[in-house]
Tab-separated table of C-alpha atoms in Angstrom:
chain	number	residue	atom	x	y	z
X	196	MET	CA	0.119	0.014	-0.160
X	197	GLU	CA	2.559	2.048	0.505
X	198	PRO	CA	3.818	2.880	-3.111
X	199	TYR	CA	0.562	3.713	-4.177
X	200	LYS	CA	0.534	6.285	-1.251
X	201	LYS	CA	4.055	7.938	-2.223
X	202	PHE	CA	2.859	7.647	-6.460
X	203	VAL	CA	-0.363	9.980	-4.958
X	204	GLU	CA	1.664	12.039	-3.313
X	205	ASP	CA	4.222	12.657	-5.880
X	206	ASN	CA	1.233	13.232	-8.313
X	207	PHE	CA	-1.797	14.989	-6.742
X	208	ARG	CA	-2.288	17.427	-9.119
X	209	PHE	CA	-2.136	15.719	-12.092
X	210	LEU	CA	-4.490	12.575	-10.594
X	211	LEU	CA	-6.728	15.592	-9.411
X	212	ALA	CA	-6.833	17.122	-12.711
X	213	ALA	CA	-7.384	13.684	-14.364
X	214	PHE	CA	-10.203	12.905	-11.777
X	215	ALA	CA	-11.832	16.005	-12.599
X	216	ASN	CA	-11.693	15.577	-16.274
X	217	VAL	CA	-12.957	12.094	-16.134
X	218	ILE	CA	-15.825	12.796	-13.868
X	219	ALA	CA	-16.762	15.805	-16.976
X	220	LEU	CA	-16.163	12.888	-19.432
X	221	ILE	CA	-18.479	10.516	-17.909
X	222	ALA	CA	-21.549	13.868	-17.927
X	223	SER	CA	-20.417	14.780	-21.384
X	224	ILE	CA	-20.919	11.035	-22.808
X	225	TRP	CA	-24.234	10.584	-20.767
X	226	TRP	CA	-25.121	14.277	-22.579
X	227	VAL	CA	-24.228	12.761	-26.179
X	228	ILE	CA	-26.397	9.318	-25.277
X	229	ASP	CA	-29.396	11.735	-23.810
X	230	SER	CA	-29.336	14.000	-26.803
X	231	ASN	CA	-28.656	12.151	-29.225
X	232	PHE	CA	-30.076	8.714	-28.748
X	233	ASN	CA	-32.637	9.332	-26.340
X	234	SER	CA	-34.832	11.819	-28.885
X	235	THR	CA	-36.449	11.743	-32.128
X	236	GLY	CA	-35.389	15.309	-33.146
X	237	SER	CA	-31.500	15.930	-34.927
X	238	ILE	CA	-27.925	15.225	-34.558
X	239	GLU	CA	-26.921	17.304	-31.637
X	240	ILE	CA	-22.837	18.215	-32.762
X	241	GLU	CA	-22.366	20.270	-29.512
X	242	PRO	CA	-22.315	17.456	-27.560
X	243	ILE	CA	-20.074	15.062	-29.694
X	244	VAL	CA	-17.447	17.619	-29.801
X	245	THR	CA	-17.398	18.145	-25.682
X	246	THR	CA	-17.071	14.721	-25.534
X	247	MET	CA	-14.092	14.713	-27.775
X	248	ALA	CA	-12.611	17.661	-26.651
X	249	LEU	CA	-12.457	15.985	-23.164
X	250	ILE	CA	-10.957	12.572	-24.689
X	251	VAL	CA	-8.410	14.196	-26.329
X	252	THR	CA	-7.339	16.203	-23.236
X	253	LEU	CA	-7.441	12.952	-21.063
X	254	LEU	CA	-4.683	11.891	-23.271
X	255	SER	CA	-2.669	14.973	-23.382
X	256	LEU	CA	-2.603	15.607	-19.455
X	257	ASN	CA	-1.210	12.019	-19.378
X	258	PHE	CA	1.492	12.929	-22.255
X	259	VAL	CA	2.227	16.332	-20.244
X	260	ASN	CA	2.606	14.780	-16.679
X	261	ASN	CA	5.536	12.574	-18.563
X	262	LYS	CA	6.516	15.522	-20.006
X	263	LEU	CA	6.883	18.252	-17.855
X	264	SER	CA	7.191	16.313	-14.234
X	265	LYS	CA	10.422	13.733	-15.166
X	266	PRO	CA	13.458	15.502	-17.196
X	267	LEU	CA	14.892	13.661	-20.026
X	268	LEU	CA	18.771	13.064	-18.597
X	269	LYS	CA	21.795	11.364	-20.721
X	270	VAL	CA	24.714	10.029	-18.537
X	271	HIS	CA	27.579	9.381	-20.412
X	272	MET	CA	31.038	7.875	-18.898
X	273	THR	CA	34.406	8.003	-20.812
X	274	MET	CA	37.785	7.538	-19.672
X	275	VAL	CA	40.249	10.826	-19.058
X	276	MET	CA	43.828	11.498	-18.410
X	277	CYS	CA	44.883	15.114	-17.317
X	278	GLN	CA	48.326	16.382	-16.472
X	279	HIS	CA	48.568	18.011	-13.017
X	280	PRO	CA	51.375	20.303	-11.917
X	281	LEU	CA	52.295	18.416	-8.898
X	282	LYS	CA	50.878	14.883	-9.244
X	283	GLY	CA	51.898	14.356	-12.904
X	284	TRP	CA	49.221	12.271	-15.171
X	285	ILE	CA	45.788	11.270	-13.722
X	286	HIS	CA	43.983	9.207	-15.190
X	287	GLY	CA	39.866	8.799	-14.475
X	288	ILE	CA	36.253	8.617	-15.332
X	289	SER	CA	34.742	11.454	-16.608
X	290	VAL	CA	31.218	11.552	-15.985
X	291	THR	CA	28.678	13.428	-18.223
X	292	VAL	CA	25.099	14.540	-17.868
X	293	GLU	CA	22.972	16.286	-20.395
X	294	ASN	CA	19.806	17.827	-19.767
X	295	HIS	CA	17.565	16.997	-23.027
X	296	SER	CA	14.230	17.783	-22.155
X	297	ILE	CA	12.412	21.141	-22.070
X	298	ILE	CA	12.506	22.167	-18.195
X	299	LYS	CA	15.073	22.626	-15.515
X	300	ALA	CA	16.572	19.760	-13.872
X	301	PHE	CA	18.028	19.567	-10.141
X	302	ILE	CA	20.440	17.189	-9.511
X	303	LYS	CA	20.622	15.674	-5.990
X	304	ASN	CA	23.251	13.280	-5.918
X	305	PHE	CA	25.926	11.247	-8.460
X	306	GLN	CA	26.543	7.715	-6.724
X	307	VAL	CA	27.032	4.207	-7.383
X	308	GLN	CA	25.703	0.664	-5.968
X	309	LEU	CA	27.565	-0.887	-3.335
X	310	LEU	CA	26.293	-4.785	-4.288
X	311	GLU	CA	27.705	-7.017	-1.636
X	312	GLU	CA	26.901	-4.030	1.403
X	313	LYS	CA	23.503	-3.085	-0.354
X	314	LYS	CA	24.538	0.080	0.328
X	315	VAL	CA	25.637	3.423	-2.442
X	316	MET	CA	28.979	5.163	-2.514
X	317	GLN	CA	28.136	8.997	-3.506
X	318	PHE	CA	30.774	10.953	-5.201
X	319	MET	CA	30.911	14.141	-3.521
X	320	TYR	CA	34.501	15.560	-4.825
X	321	GLU	CA	35.802	16.307	-8.499
X	322	GLY	CA	38.236	13.613	-8.485
X	323	PHE	CA	41.140	16.262	-10.506
X	324	THR	CA	40.738	19.180	-8.689
X	325	GLY	CA	39.672	17.779	-5.396
X	326	GLU	CA	37.127	20.697	-5.053
X	327	ILE	CA	33.096	19.806	-3.325
X	328	LEU	CA	30.919	18.933	-6.504
X	329	PRO	CA	28.398	22.420	-6.875
X	330	LYS	CA	24.811	21.725	-6.678
X	331	VAL	CA	23.880	21.135	-10.483
X	332	ILE	CA	21.631	22.435	-12.060
X	333	LEU	CA	20.962	21.744	-15.570
X	334	GLU	CA	19.058	23.906	-17.861
X	335	PRO	CA	17.691	22.396	-20.823
X	336	GLY	CA	20.418	21.572	-23.287
X	337	GLN	CA	22.814	22.641	-20.718
X	338	ALA	CA	25.695	19.578	-19.760
X	339	PHE	CA	27.512	18.611	-16.812
X	340	SER	CA	30.834	16.710	-16.469
X	341	PHE	CA	33.003	15.914	-13.290
X	342	ASN	CA	35.863	13.374	-13.026
X	343	ILE	CA	36.223	10.278	-10.758
X	344	SER	CA	39.752	9.321	-10.209
X	345	LYS	CA	41.030	6.621	-7.855
X	346	GLU	CA	41.271	8.928	-4.970
X	347	ASN	CA	37.456	9.183	-5.095
X	348	ILE	CA	37.295	5.158	-4.854
X	349	SER	CA	39.977	4.327	-3.056
X	350	GLY	CA	39.756	1.962	-0.016
X	351	VAL	CA	36.536	1.355	-1.089
X	352	LEU	CA	35.607	-2.301	-2.763
X	353	GLU	CA	38.949	-3.648	-5.362
X	354	ASN	CA	36.638	-5.566	-6.992
X	355	PRO	CA	34.963	-4.527	-10.263
X	356	GLU	CA	32.122	-6.992	-9.825
X	357	ALA	CA	31.300	-5.455	-6.303
X	358	TYR	CA	29.088	-2.615	-8.067
X	359	GLY	CA	26.350	-1.579	-9.535
X	360	ASP	CA	24.755	0.538	-11.405
X	361	PHE	CA	25.928	4.209	-11.705
X	362	VAL	CA	22.974	6.316	-10.488
X	363	VAL	CA	22.214	9.604	-11.213
X	364	THR	CA	19.052	11.288	-8.864
X	365	THR	CA	17.371	14.703	-9.263
X	366	ASP	CA	16.074	16.291	-6.463
X	367	VAL	CA	12.389	14.714	-6.712
X	368	GLY	CA	13.756	11.354	-6.881
X	369	HIS	CA	14.094	10.459	-10.734
X	370	GLN	CA	16.435	8.535	-11.349
X	371	PHE	CA	19.082	8.473	-14.352
X	372	ARG	CA	21.340	4.753	-14.582
X	373	VAL	CA	24.780	3.749	-16.202
X	374	PRO	CA	24.347	-0.012	-16.354
X	375	ALA	CA	26.663	-1.769	-13.639
X	376	LYS	CA	28.643	-3.574	-16.640
X	377	VAL	CA	29.373	-0.088	-18.302
X	378	PHE	CA	30.775	1.507	-14.854
X	379	ARG	CA	32.852	-2.223	-14.023
X	380	LYS	CA	34.697	-1.807	-17.629
X	381	HIS	CA	35.491	1.667	-16.654
X	382	PHE	CA	36.504	1.121	-12.959
X	383	ALA	CA	38.232	-1.921	-14.504
X	384	THR	CA	40.366	0.427	-16.936
X	385	LEU	CA	40.962	2.773	-13.923
X	386	GLN	CA	42.661	-0.232	-11.587
X	387	LYS	CA	44.919	-0.357	-14.070
X	388	CYS	CA	46.604	3.107	-14.669
X	389	LYS	CA	49.668	3.657	-13.267
X	390	ALA	CA	49.609	7.165	-12.413
């Protein structure tokens, strides 16, 4: 019962609009039947047009709810390296998040699942500079990148198979994932790098 409660809380405005639309649609269908099938007069177009408009509205409500409530984010990973003035060459995994939606996206965290411990490891620092990751707000069409170095994940788990999906979570809980096999491949490559 708990998942239904969360769904209602997260989508209350949409459910209220859909419920009102369904009530109006039922009344409109009754109007069509009463005015066109229960009478001997000519066909009335107005209740038919109203019913069609309410059906289209109900379908578009679902489309708008999906498009406006959940951003479309693409998450990419690639291997990178840079030359640090003191440390020399540093290898890392570059993570890029692109906002392909028409709304602003607020990123809450970047994390990877730790399968054996049934926990997550959150990335809070830029791997190459050591700076704390800022609060990420992506306008439509914008992208944000940061790097994961050995220092970000040192002392956690050595076995690549212990890691699950890499997950980017928005402030309202929408999750965008890089599959575990992709993260494991990059993690294994990072482990083999000398610097």
